[in-house]
Coordinates of C-alpha atoms in Angstrom, one line a residue:
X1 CA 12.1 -30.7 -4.5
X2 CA 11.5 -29.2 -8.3
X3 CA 10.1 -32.4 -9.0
X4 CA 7.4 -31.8 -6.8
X5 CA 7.3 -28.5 -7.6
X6 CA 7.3 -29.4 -11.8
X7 CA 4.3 -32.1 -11.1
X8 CA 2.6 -29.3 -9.2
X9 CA 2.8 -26.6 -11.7
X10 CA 1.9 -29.5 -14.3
X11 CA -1.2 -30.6 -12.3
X12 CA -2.4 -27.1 -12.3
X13 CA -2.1 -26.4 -15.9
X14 CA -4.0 -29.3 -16.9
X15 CA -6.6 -28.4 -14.0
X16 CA -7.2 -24.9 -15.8
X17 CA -7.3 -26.0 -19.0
X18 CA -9.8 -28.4 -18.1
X19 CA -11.8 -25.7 -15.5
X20 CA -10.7 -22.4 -17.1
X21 CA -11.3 -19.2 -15.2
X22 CA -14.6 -17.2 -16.7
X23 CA -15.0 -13.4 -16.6
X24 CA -18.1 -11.6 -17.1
X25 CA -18.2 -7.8 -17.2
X26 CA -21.7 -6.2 -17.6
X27 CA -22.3 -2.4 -18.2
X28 CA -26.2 -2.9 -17.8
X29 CA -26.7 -4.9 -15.1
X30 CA -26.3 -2.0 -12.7
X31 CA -27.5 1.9 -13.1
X32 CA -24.0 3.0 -11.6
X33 CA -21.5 0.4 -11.8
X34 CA -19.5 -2.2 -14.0
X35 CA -20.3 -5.4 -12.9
X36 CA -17.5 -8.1 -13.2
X37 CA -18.1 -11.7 -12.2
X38 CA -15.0 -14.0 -12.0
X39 CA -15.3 -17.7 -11.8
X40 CA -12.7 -20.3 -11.3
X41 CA -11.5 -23.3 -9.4
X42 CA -10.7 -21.9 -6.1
X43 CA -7.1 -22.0 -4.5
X44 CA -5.8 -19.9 -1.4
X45 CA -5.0 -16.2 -2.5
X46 CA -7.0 -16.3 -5.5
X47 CA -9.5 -13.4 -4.0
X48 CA -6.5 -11.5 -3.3
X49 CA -5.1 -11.5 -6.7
X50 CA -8.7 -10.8 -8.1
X51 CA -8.9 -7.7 -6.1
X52 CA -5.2 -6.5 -6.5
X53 CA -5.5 -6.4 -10.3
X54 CA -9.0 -4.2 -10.2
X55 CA -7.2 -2.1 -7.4
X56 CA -4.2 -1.3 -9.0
X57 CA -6.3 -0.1 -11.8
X58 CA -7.5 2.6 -9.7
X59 CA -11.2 1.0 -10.1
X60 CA -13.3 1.5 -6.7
X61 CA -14.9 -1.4 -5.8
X62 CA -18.4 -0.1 -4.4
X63 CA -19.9 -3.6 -3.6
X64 CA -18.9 -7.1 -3.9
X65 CA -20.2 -10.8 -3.5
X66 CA -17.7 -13.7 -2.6
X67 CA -18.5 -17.3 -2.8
X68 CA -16.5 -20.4 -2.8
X69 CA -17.8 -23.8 -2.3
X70 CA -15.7 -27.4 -2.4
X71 CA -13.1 -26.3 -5.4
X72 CA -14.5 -23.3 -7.0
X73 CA -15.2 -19.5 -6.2
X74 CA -17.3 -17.1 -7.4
X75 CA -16.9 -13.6 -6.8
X76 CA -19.0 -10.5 -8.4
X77 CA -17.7 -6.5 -8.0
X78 CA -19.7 -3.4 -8.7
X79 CA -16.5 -0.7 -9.6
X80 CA -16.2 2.5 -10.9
X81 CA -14.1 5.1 -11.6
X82 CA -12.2 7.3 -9.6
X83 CA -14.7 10.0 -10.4
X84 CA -18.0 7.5 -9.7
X85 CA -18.6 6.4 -13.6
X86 CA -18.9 3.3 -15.1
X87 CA -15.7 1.8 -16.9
X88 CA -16.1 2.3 -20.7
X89 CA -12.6 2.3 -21.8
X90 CA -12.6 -1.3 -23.6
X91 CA -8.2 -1.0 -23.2
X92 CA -9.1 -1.2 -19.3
X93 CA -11.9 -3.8 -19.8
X94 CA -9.9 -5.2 -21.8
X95 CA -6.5 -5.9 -19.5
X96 CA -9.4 -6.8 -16.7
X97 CA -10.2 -9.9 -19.3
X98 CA -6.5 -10.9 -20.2
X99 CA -5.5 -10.9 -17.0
X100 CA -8.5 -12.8 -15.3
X101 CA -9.7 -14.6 -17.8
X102 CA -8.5 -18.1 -19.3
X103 CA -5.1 -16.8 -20.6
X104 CA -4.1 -15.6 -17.3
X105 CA -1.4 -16.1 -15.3
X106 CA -3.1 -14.7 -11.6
X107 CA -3.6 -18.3 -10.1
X108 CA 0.1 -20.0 -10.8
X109 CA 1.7 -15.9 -9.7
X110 CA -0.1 -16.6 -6.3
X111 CA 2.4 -19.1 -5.6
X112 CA 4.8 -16.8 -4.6
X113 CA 3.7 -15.0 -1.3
X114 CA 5.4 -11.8 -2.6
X115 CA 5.9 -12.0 -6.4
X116 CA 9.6 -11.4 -6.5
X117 CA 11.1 -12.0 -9.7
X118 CA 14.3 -10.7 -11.6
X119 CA 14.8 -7.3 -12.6
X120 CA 17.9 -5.5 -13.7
X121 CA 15.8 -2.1 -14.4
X122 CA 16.6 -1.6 -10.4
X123 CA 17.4 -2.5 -7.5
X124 CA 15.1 -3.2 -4.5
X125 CA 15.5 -2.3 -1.0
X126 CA 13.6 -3.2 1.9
X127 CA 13.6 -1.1 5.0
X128 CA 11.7 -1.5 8.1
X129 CA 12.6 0.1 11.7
X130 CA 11.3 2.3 14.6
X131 CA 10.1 5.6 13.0
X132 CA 11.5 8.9 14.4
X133 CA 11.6 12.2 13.0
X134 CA 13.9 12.8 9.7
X135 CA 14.3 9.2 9.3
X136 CA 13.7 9.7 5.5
X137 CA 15.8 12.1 5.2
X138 CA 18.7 10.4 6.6
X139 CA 18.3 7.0 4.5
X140 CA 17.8 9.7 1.3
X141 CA 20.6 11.3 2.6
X142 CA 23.1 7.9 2.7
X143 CA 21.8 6.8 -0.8
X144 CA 22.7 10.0 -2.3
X145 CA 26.3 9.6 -0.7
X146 CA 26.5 6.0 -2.1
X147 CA 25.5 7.4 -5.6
X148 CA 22.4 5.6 -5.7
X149 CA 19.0 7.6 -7.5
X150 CA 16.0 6.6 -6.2
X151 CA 13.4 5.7 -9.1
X152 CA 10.5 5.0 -7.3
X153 CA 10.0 4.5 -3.1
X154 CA 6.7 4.4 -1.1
X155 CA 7.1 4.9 2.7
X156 CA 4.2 4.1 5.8
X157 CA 4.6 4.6 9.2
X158 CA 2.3 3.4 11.7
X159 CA 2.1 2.9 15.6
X160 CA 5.7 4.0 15.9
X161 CA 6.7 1.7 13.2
X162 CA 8.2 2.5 9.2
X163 CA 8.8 0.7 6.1
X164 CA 10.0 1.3 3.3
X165 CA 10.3 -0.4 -0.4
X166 CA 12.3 1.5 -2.5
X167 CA 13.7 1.5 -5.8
X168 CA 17.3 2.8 -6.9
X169 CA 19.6 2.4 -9.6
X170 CA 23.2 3.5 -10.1
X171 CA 24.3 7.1 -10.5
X172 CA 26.1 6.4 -13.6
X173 CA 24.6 3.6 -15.6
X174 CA 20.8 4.3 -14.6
X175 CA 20.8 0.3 -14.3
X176 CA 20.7 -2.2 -11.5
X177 CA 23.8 -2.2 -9.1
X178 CA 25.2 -5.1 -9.1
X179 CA 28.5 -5.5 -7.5
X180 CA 28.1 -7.5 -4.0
X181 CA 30.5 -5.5 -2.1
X182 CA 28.5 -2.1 -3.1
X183 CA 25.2 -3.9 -2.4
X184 CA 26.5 -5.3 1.3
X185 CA 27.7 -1.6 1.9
X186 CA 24.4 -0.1 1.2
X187 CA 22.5 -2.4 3.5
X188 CA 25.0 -2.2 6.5
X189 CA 25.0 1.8 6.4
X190 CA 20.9 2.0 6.0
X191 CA 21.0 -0.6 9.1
X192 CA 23.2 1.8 10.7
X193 CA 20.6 4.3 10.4
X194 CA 17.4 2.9 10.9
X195 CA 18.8 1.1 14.1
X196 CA 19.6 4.5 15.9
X197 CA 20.3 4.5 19.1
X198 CA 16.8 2.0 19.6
X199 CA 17.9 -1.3 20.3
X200 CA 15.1 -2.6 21.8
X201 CA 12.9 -3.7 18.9
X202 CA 14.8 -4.3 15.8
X203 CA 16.2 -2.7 12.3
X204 CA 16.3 -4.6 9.0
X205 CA 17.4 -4.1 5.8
X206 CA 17.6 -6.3 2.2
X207 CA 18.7 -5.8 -1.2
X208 CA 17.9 -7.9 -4.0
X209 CA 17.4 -7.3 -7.5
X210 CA 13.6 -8.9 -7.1
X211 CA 10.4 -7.0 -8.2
X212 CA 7.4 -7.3 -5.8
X213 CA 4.2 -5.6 -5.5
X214 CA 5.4 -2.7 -3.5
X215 CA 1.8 -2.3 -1.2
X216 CA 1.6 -5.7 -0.1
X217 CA 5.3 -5.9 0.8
X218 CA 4.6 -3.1 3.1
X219 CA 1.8 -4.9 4.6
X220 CA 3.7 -8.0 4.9
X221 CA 6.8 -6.1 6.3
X222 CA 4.4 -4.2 8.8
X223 CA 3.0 -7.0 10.1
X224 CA 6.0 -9.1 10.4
X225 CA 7.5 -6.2 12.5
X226 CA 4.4 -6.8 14.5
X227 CA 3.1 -3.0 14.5
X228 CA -0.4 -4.1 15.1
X229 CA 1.3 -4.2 18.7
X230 CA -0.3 -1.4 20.1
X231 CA 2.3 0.7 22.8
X232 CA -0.3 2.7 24.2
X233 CA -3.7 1.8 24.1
X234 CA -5.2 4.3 25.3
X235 CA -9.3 5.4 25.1
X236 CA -8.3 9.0 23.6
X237 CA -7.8 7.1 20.0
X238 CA -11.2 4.5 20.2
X239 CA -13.2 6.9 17.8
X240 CA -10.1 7.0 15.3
X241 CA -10.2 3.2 14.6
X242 CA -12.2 0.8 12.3
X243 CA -14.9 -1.2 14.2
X244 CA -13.5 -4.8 13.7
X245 CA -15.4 -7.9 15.5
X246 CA -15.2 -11.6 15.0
X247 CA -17.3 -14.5 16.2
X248 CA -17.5 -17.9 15.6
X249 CA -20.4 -20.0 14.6
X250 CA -20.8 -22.7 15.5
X251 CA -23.2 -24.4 13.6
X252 CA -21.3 -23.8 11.0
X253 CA -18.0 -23.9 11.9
X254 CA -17.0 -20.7 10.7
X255 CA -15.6 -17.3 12.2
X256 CA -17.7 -14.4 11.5
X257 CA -15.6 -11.0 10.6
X258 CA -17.3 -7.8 10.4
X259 CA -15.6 -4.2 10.2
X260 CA -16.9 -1.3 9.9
X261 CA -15.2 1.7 9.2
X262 CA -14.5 5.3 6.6
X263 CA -14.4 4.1 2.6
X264 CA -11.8 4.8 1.0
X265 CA -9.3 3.5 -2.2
X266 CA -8.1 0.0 -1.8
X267 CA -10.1 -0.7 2.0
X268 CA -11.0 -4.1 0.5
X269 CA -7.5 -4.9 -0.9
X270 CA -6.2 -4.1 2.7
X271 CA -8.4 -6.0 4.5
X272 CA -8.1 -9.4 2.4
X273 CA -4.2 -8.8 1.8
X274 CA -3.7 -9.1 5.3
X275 CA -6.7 -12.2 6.1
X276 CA -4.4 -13.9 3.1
X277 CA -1.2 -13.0 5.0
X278 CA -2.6 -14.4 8.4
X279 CA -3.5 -17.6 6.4
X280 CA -7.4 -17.3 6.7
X281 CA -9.8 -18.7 3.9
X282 CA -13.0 -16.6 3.0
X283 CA -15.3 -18.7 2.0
X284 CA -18.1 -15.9 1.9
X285 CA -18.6 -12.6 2.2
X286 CA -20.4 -9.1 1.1
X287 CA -18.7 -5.8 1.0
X288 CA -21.1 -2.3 0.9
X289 CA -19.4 0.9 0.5
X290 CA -21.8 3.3 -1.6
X291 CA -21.6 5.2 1.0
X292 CA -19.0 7.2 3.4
X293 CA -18.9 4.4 5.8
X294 CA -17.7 0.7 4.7
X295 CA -19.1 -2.2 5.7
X296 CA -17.5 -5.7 5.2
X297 CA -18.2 -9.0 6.5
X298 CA -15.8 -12.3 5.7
X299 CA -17.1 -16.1 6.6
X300 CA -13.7 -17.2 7.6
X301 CA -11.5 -19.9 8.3
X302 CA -7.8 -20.4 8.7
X303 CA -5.6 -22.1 6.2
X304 CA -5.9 -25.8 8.6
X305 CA -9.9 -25.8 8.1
X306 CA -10.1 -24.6 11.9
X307 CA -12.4 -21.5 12.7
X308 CA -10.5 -18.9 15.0
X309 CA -10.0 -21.1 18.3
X310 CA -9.6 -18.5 21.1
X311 CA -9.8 -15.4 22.2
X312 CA -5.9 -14.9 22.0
X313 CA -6.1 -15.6 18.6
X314 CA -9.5 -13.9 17.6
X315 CA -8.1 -10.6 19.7
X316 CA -5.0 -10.8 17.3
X317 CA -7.3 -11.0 14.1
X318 CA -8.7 -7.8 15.5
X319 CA -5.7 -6.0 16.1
X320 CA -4.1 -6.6 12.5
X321 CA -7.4 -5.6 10.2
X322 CA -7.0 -2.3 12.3
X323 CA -3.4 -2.2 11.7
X324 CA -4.2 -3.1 8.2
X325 CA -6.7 -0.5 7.8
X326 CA -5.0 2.7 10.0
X327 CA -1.4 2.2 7.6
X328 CA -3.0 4.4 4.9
X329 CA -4.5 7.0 7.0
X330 CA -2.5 10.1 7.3
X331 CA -3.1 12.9 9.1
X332 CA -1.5 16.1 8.7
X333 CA -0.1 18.3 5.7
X334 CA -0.2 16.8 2.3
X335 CA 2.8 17.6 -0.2
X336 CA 2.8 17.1 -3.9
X337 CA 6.0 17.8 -5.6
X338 CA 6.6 17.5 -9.3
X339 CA 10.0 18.2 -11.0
X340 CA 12.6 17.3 -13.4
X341 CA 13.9 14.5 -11.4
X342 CA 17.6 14.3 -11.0
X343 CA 20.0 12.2 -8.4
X344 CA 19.9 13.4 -4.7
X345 CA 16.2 15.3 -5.6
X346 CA 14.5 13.1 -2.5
X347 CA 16.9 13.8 0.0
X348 CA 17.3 17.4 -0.7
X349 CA 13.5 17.9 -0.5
X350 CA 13.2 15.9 2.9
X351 CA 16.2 17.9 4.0
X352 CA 14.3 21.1 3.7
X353 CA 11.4 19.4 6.0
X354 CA 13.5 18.3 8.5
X355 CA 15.0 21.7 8.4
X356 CA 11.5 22.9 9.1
X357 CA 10.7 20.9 12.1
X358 CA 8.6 18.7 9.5
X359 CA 8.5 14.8 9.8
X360 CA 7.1 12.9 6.9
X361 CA 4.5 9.9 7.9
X362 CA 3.6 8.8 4.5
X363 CA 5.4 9.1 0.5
X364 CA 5.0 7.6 -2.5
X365 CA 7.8 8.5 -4.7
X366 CA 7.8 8.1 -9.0
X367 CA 9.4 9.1 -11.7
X368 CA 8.2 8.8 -15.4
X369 CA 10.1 10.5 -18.3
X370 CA 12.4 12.4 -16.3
X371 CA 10.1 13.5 -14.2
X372 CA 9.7 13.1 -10.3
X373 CA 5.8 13.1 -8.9
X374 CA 6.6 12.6 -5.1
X375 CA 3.7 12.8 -3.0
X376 CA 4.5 13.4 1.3
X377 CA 2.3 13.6 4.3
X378 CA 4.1 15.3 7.3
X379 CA 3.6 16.9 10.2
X380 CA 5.3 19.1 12.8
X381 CA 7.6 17.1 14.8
X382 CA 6.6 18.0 18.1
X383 CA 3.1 17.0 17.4
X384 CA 1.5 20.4 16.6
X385 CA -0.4 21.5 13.5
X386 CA 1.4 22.6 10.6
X387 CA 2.0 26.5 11.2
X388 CA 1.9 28.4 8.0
X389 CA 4.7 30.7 8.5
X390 CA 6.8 26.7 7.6
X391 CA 4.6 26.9 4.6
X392 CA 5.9 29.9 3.5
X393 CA 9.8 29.3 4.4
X394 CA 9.4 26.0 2.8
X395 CA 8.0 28.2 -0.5
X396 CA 11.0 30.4 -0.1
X397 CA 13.5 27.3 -0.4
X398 CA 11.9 25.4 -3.0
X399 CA 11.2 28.1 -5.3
X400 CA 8.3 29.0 -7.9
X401 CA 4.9 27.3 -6.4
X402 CA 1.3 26.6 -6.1
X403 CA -0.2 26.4 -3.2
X404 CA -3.7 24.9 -1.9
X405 CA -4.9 24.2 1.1
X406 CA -7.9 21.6 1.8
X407 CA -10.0 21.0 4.9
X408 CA -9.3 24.2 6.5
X409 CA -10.6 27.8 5.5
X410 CA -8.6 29.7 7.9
X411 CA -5.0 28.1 6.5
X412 CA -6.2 28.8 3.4
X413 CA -6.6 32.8 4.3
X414 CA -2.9 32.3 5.9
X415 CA -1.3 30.7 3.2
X416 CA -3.1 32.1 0.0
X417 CA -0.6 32.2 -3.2
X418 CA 2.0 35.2 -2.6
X419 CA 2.3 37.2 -6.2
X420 CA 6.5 37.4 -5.5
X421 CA 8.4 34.8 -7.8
X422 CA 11.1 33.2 -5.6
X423 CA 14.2 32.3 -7.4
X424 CA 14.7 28.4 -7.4
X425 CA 18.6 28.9 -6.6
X426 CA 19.8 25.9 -8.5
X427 CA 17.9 23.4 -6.2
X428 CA 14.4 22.9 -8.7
X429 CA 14.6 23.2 -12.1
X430 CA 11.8 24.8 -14.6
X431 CA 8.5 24.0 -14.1
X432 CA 8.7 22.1 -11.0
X433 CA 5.2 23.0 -8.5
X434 CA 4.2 22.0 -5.2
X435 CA 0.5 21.6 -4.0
X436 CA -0.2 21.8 -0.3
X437 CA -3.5 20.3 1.4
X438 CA -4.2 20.1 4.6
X439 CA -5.7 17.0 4.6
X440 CA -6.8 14.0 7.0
X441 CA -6.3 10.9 3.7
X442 CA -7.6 7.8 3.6
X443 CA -6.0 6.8 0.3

């Protein structure tokens, strides 16, 4: 088996030396755009990894052009800046060059469906379970009791569904934990809790000391945990989804995908992500979204050279590019903490929602230099709006803040800034702030 697997990753390195990948990145071209062209000898998941490197760049990818013919692909992206400019820095353009150009590494990390490789910075923990108010808190909650800090996490929940990838090293050495009874204890109590008292659709949990691209392990988590399944498909909720089609020509032997639906950050990376995932090939394809609404259409076929061969299959194709697309959407009250992070931080703050009927739907947690920037979308648990008088305990238990409040010009007379300095009580420490918005996101 690594034989094979030797002669393969030989075969490929002579391939590429021979047919090396070519970037092009043109600031004139286009009056509002950088234009980057990659070419290179085409191989399932390439367009993946070409639009996971620009996305996790923060670049906005306002149009693109995908080709691929016989062994070769060629796709072209219009992207900007988070604030609609052309990119100018030559250390971004730069990193776009090294890391699709010649001396890349892109097409030989596809091989590995989820990039996991070692890391003794942290360890990695993968969570995925029926959601239910407090959930976060509770698995915060048994980290902090097994001394464990979480570095970084990010959280989705979607059609009764969550996931989780998160980060955590030990209390004491800041380091990796290593010892395999600790590690087997951590996983059965975080089973414990995401099981609950729900049997009927399972809880899992994994450690490993493996890094992975934390977005498209949530989308690969999601969908293995089949949340596309929708429980109740009721009309009430047709005008919150993407409009996703497929058809098959013929002719051509293709399937036709078209969706359209509100721009927003990464759309395109979760649209292909999951197409890869699903095993479908796009051989063509054009992506608009200069404006509010995106439109994209993909010339697919599935891994076997088959088009999409019933309507089973092409209503399942349907179901998970509006799964893929409705994960990032959160409606409800946006959080943004930042503080000097310290261990048991995350469970103490999703303590205090919980403790305020609040129930988070989405979080990205990070640290950098000491310091936590945890971002949280909740809601009230029994479905209502956020009321403001929670706002304002919430304030009174966290301590010295800055409020904001987006989308809603009545919450923001409710809520404005109070001019009384609340005492932090031990629980923040200097400088820490907390922006609300009231916010539907589509980041």
């Amino acid at each position: 088996m690594s034989f094979t697997q030797d002669m393969d990753d030989e075969y490929e390195k002579l391939f590429r030396r021979v047919n090396p990948p070519r970037v092009v990145i043109d600031n004139e071209a286009c009056k509002n755009a950088t234009v980057i062209r990659v070419d290179s000898a085409n191989k399932h998941g390439i367009l993946l990894e070409v639009v996971q490197i620009l996305t996790d760049l923060n670049l906005i990818i306002t149009k693109a052009y995908i080709s691929s013919d016989g062994g070769w692909f060629m796709d072209v992206f219009n992207v900007t800046d988070g604030d609609g400019n052309k990119i100018t820095d030559e250390g971004i353009l730069d990193y776009i060059r090294k890391s699709l150009g010649p001396d890349s590494s892109f097409t030989s990390y596809m091989r590995r469906s989820v990039g996991v490789k070692p890391s003794m910075d942290h360890t990695s923990i993968e969570l995925t379970g029926s959601d239910r108010p407090g959930l976060l808190s509770e698995v915060s909650a048994v980290l902090t009791h097994l001394k464990c800090n979480v570095v970084s996490a990010e959280v989705w929940t979607h059609n009764t569904r969550a996931a989780a990838v998160m980060h955590v090293t030990d209390e004491e050495t800041c380091c990796a934990i290593t010892d395999p009874d600790r590690l087997s204890r951590i996983k059965e109590l975080l089973f414990n809790v995401l099981r609950g008292s729900n049997k009927s659709r399972g809880a899992k949990t994994s450690v490993s000391h493996g890094s992975t691209h934390t977005e498209r392990r949530l989308h690969q988590m999601m969908f293995a945990d089949r949340d596309y399944e929708r429980i109740n498909d009721d009309d009430s909720d047709e005008k919150q989804r993407p409009n996703v089609n497929v058809i098959n020509l013929y002719d051509k032997d293709y399937s036709v995908v078209t969706i359209t639906s509100k721009d927003r950050p990464k759309l395109l990376f979760d649209t292909v992500c999951t197409l890869t995932d699903m095993e479908y090939v796009v051989f063509h394809g054009n992506v608009d979204a200069e404006g509010p609404e995106a439109y994209q259409e993909y010339y697919i076929r599935h891994i076997d050279g088959s088009p999409v061969k019933s309507d089973a299959e092409r209503q399942r194709v349907i179901q998970c590019l509006e799964a893929a697309i409705e994960r990032r959407v959160s409606e409800g009250l946006k959080l943004e903490l930042c503080t000097t992070d310290r261990v048991g931080l995350l469970s103490d703050v999703t303590r205090i929602f919980r403790e305020n009927s609040l129930t988070v739907t989405r979080a990205e947690v990070t640290t950098r230099s000491g310091k936590a920037m945890n971002t949280f979308y909740v809601r009230d648990a029994s479905g209502y709006p956020v009321d403001a008088k929670t706002i304002d305990a919430i304030r009174q238990t966290i301590g010295q803040t800055i409020l904001r409040v987006k989308g809603n010009p009545e919450d923001a007379k409710s809520v404005q800034e109070s001019p009384t300095r609340f005492l932090f009580g031990g629980l923040f420490k200097s400088r820490s702030f907390v922006n609300f918005g009231l916010v539907r996101s589509y980041s």
